[in-house]
mmCIF file of C-alpha atoms in Angstrom:
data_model
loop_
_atom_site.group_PDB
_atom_site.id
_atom_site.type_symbol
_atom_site.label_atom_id
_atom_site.label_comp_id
_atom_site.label_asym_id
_atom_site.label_seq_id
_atom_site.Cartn_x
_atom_site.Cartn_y
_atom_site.Cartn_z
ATOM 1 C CA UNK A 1 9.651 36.342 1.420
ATOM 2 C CA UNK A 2 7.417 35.520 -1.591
ATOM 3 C CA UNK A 3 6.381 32.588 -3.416
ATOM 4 C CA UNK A 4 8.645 32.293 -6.176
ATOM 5 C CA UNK A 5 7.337 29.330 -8.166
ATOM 6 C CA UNK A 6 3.544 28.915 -7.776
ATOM 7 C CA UNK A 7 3.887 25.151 -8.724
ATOM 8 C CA UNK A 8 6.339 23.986 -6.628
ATOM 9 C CA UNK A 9 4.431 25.518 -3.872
ATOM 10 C CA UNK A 10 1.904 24.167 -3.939
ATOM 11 C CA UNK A 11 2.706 20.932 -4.881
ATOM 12 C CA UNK A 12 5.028 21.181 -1.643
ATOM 13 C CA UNK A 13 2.063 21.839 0.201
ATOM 14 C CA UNK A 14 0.548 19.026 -1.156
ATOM 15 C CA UNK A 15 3.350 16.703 -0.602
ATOM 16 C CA UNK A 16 3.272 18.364 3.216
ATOM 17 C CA UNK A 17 -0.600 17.365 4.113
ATOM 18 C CA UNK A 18 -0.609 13.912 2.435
ATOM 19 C CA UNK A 19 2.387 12.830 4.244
ATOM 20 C CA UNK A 20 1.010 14.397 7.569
ATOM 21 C CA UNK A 21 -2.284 13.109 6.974
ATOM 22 C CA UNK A 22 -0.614 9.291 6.401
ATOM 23 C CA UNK A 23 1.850 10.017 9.563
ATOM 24 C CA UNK A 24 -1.135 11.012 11.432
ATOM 25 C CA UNK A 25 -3.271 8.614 10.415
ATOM 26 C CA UNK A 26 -0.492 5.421 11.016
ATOM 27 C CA UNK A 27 -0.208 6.485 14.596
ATOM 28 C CA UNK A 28 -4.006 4.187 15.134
ATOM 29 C CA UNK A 29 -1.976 1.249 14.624
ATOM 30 C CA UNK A 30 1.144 -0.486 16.508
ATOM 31 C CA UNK A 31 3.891 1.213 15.804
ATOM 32 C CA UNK A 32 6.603 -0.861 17.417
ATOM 33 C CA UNK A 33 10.313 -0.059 16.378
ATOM 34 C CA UNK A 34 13.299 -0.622 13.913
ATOM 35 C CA UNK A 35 13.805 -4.115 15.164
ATOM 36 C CA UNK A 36 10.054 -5.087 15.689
ATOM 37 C CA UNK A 37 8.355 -3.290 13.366
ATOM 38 C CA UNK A 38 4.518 -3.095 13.591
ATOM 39 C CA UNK A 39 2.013 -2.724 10.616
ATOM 40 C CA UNK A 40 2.224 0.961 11.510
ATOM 41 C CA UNK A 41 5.779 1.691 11.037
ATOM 42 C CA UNK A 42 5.902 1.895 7.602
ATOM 43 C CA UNK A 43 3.203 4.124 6.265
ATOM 44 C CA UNK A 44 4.730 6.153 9.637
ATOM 45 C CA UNK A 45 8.001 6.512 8.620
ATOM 46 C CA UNK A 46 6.656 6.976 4.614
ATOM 47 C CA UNK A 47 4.199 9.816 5.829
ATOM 48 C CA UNK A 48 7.327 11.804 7.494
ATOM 49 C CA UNK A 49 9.421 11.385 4.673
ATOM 50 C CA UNK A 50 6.577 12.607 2.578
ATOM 51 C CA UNK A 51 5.990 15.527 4.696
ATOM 52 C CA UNK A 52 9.576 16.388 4.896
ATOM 53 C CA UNK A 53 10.251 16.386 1.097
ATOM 54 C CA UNK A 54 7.310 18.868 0.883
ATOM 55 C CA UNK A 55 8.813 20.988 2.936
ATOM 56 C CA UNK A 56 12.036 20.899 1.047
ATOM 57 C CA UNK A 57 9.944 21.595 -2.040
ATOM 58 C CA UNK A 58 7.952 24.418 -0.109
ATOM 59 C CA UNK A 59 11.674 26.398 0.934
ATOM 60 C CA UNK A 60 12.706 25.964 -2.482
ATOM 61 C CA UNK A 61 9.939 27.536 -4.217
ATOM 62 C CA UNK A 62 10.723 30.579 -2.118
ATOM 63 C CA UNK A 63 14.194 30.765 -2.217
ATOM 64 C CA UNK A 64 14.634 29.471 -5.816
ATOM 65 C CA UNK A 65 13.776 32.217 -8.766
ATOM 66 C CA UNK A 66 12.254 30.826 -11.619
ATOM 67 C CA UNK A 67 11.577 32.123 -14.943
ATOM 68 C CA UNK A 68 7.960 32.404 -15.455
ATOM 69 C CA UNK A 69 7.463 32.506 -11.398
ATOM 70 C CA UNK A 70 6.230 28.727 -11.822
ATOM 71 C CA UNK A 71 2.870 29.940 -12.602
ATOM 72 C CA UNK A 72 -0.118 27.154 -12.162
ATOM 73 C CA UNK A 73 -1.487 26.794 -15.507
ATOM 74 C CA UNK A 74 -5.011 26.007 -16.530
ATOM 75 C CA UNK A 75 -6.773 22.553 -15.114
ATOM 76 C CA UNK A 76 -6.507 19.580 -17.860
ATOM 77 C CA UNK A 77 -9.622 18.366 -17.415
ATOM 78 C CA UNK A 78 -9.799 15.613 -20.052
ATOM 79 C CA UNK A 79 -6.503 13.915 -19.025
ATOM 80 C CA UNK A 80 -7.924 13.959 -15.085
ATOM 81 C CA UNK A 81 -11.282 12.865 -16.277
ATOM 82 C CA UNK A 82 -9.826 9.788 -18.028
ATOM 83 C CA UNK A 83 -7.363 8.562 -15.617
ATOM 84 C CA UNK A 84 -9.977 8.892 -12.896
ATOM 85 C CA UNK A 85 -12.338 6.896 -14.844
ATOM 86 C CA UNK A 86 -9.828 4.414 -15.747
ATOM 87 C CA UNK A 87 -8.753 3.487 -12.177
ATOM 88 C CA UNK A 88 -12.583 3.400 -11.404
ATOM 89 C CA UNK A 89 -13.194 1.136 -14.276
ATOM 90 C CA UNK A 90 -10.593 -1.299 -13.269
ATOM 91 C CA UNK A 91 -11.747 -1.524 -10.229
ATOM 92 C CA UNK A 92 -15.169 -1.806 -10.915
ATOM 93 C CA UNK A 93 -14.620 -4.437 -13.563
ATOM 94 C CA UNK A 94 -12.002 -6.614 -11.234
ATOM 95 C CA UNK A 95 -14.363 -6.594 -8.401
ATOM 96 C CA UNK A 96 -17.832 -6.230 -9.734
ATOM 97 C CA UNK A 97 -20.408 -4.887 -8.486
ATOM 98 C CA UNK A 98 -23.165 -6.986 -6.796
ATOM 99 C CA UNK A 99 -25.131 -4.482 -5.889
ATOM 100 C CA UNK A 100 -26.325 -3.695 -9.254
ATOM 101 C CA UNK A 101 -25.770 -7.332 -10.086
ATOM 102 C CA UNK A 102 -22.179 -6.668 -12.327
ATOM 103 C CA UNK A 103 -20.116 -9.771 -11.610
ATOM 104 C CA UNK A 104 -16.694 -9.581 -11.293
ATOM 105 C CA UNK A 105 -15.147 -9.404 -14.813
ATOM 106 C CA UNK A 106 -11.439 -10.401 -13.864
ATOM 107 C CA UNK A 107 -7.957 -9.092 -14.249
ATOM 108 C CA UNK A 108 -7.145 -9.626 -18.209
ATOM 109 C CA UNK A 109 -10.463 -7.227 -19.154
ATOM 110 C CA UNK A 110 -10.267 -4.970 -16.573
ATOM 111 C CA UNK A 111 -6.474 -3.896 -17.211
ATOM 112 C CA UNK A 112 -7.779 -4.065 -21.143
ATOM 113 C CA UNK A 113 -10.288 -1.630 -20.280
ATOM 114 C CA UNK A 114 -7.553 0.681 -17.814
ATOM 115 C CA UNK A 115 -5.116 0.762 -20.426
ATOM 116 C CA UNK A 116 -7.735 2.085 -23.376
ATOM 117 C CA UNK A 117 -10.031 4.323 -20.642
ATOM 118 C CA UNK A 118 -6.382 6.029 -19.814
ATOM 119 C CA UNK A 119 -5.127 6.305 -23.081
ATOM 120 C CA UNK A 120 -7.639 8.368 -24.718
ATOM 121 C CA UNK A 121 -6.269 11.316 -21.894
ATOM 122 C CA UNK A 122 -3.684 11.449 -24.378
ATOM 123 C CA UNK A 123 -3.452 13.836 -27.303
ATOM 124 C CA UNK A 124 -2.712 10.955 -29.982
ATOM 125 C CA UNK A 125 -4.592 7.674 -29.718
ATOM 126 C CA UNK A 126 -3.790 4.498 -32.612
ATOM 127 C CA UNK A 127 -5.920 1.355 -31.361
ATOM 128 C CA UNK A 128 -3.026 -0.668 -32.357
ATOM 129 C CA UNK A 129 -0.555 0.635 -30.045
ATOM 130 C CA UNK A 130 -2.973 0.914 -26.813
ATOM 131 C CA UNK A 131 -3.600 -2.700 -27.870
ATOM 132 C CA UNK A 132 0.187 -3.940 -27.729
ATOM 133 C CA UNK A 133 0.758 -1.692 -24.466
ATOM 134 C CA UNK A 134 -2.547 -3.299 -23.056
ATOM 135 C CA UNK A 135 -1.332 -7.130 -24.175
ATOM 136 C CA UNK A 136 1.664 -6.708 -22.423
ATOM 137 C CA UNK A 137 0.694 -5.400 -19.292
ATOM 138 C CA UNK A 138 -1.917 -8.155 -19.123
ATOM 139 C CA UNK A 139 0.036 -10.730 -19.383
ATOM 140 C CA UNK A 140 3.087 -8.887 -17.085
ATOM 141 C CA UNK A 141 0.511 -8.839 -14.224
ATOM 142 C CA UNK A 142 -0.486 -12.822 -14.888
ATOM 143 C CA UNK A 143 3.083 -13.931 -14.520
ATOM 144 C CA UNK A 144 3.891 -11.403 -11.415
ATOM 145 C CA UNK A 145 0.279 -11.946 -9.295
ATOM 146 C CA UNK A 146 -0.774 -15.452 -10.468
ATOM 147 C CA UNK A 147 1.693 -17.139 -11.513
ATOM 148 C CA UNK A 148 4.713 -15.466 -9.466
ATOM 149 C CA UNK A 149 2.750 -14.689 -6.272
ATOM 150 C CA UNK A 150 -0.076 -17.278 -6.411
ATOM 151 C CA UNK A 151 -2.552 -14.437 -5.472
ATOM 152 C CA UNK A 152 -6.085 -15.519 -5.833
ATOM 153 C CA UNK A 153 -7.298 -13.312 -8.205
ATOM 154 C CA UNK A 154 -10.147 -14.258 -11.106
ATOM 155 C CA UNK A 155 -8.429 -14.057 -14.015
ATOM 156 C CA UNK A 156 -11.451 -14.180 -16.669
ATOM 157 C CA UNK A 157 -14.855 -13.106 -16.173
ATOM 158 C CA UNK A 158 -16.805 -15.877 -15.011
ATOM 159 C CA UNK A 159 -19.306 -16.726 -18.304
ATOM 160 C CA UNK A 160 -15.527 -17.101 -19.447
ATOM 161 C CA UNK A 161 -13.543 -19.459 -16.615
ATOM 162 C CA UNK A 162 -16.999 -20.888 -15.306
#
């Protein structure tokens, strides 16, 4: 039996360890059951289903013919680069750093900078649309986490909201 579609392989396989590793890794906590549930139920149950639907994926790409044979294509480097670097900007910029002495710079800037960091892994970039995109996720996630959920999250950097 061989691998007929490289990508969904290994993708499957993917799928497969992260949802073991979550399963495995859930089993540290209380697990409790369908009527109690403890806090390690979930990810539980979520890690099997994981695991399961790579396995699905992993029977499929050797019992389904493809094309091209689902060959893995080159590495995109630039788009990985800049979604990496967004989600460590955000994060960065929400928390700060105190370390290096980088306050916390809130939750307006930092998903400003996510949303432009991201968008240049794109092949087209026009300021004026990552702008929009960027206004209204900023003010989506005010009205769901502050205003919806009361979360206590700083909102402006704090030379701003001081």
């Amino acid at each position: 039996m061989g691998i007929k579609s490289q990508a969904d392989f290994f993708s499957g396989v993917m799928f497969t360890a992260v949802g073991a590793t979550f399963a495995v890794g859930a089993t540290t906590y209380n697990i409790g059951d369908g009527a109690r549930m403890g806090p390690g139920y979930f990810p539980l149950m979520l890690g099997v289903l994981l695991a399961l639907l790579g396995l699905v994926i992993i029977f499929q790409s050797l019992v389904v013919e493809t094309a091209d044979g689902g060959k893995i294509g080159k590495w995109a480097w630039k788009p990985l680069f800049f979604v990496i670097a967004a989600n460590l900007a955000f994060g960065v910029l929400l928390g700060g750093l105190p370390s290096i002495g980088l306050p916390a710079m809130g939750l307006i800037l930092a998903i400003y900078a996510l949303t432009i960091i991201a968008s240049l892994a794109g092949e087209h970039f026009k300021l004026r649309d990552v702008l929009v995109l960027a206004t209204i996720l900023a003010v989506g996630s005010y009205v769901a986490f502050i205003w919806a959920l009361k979360l206590q999250i700083q909102v402006w950097p704090t030379f701003i909201s001081g």
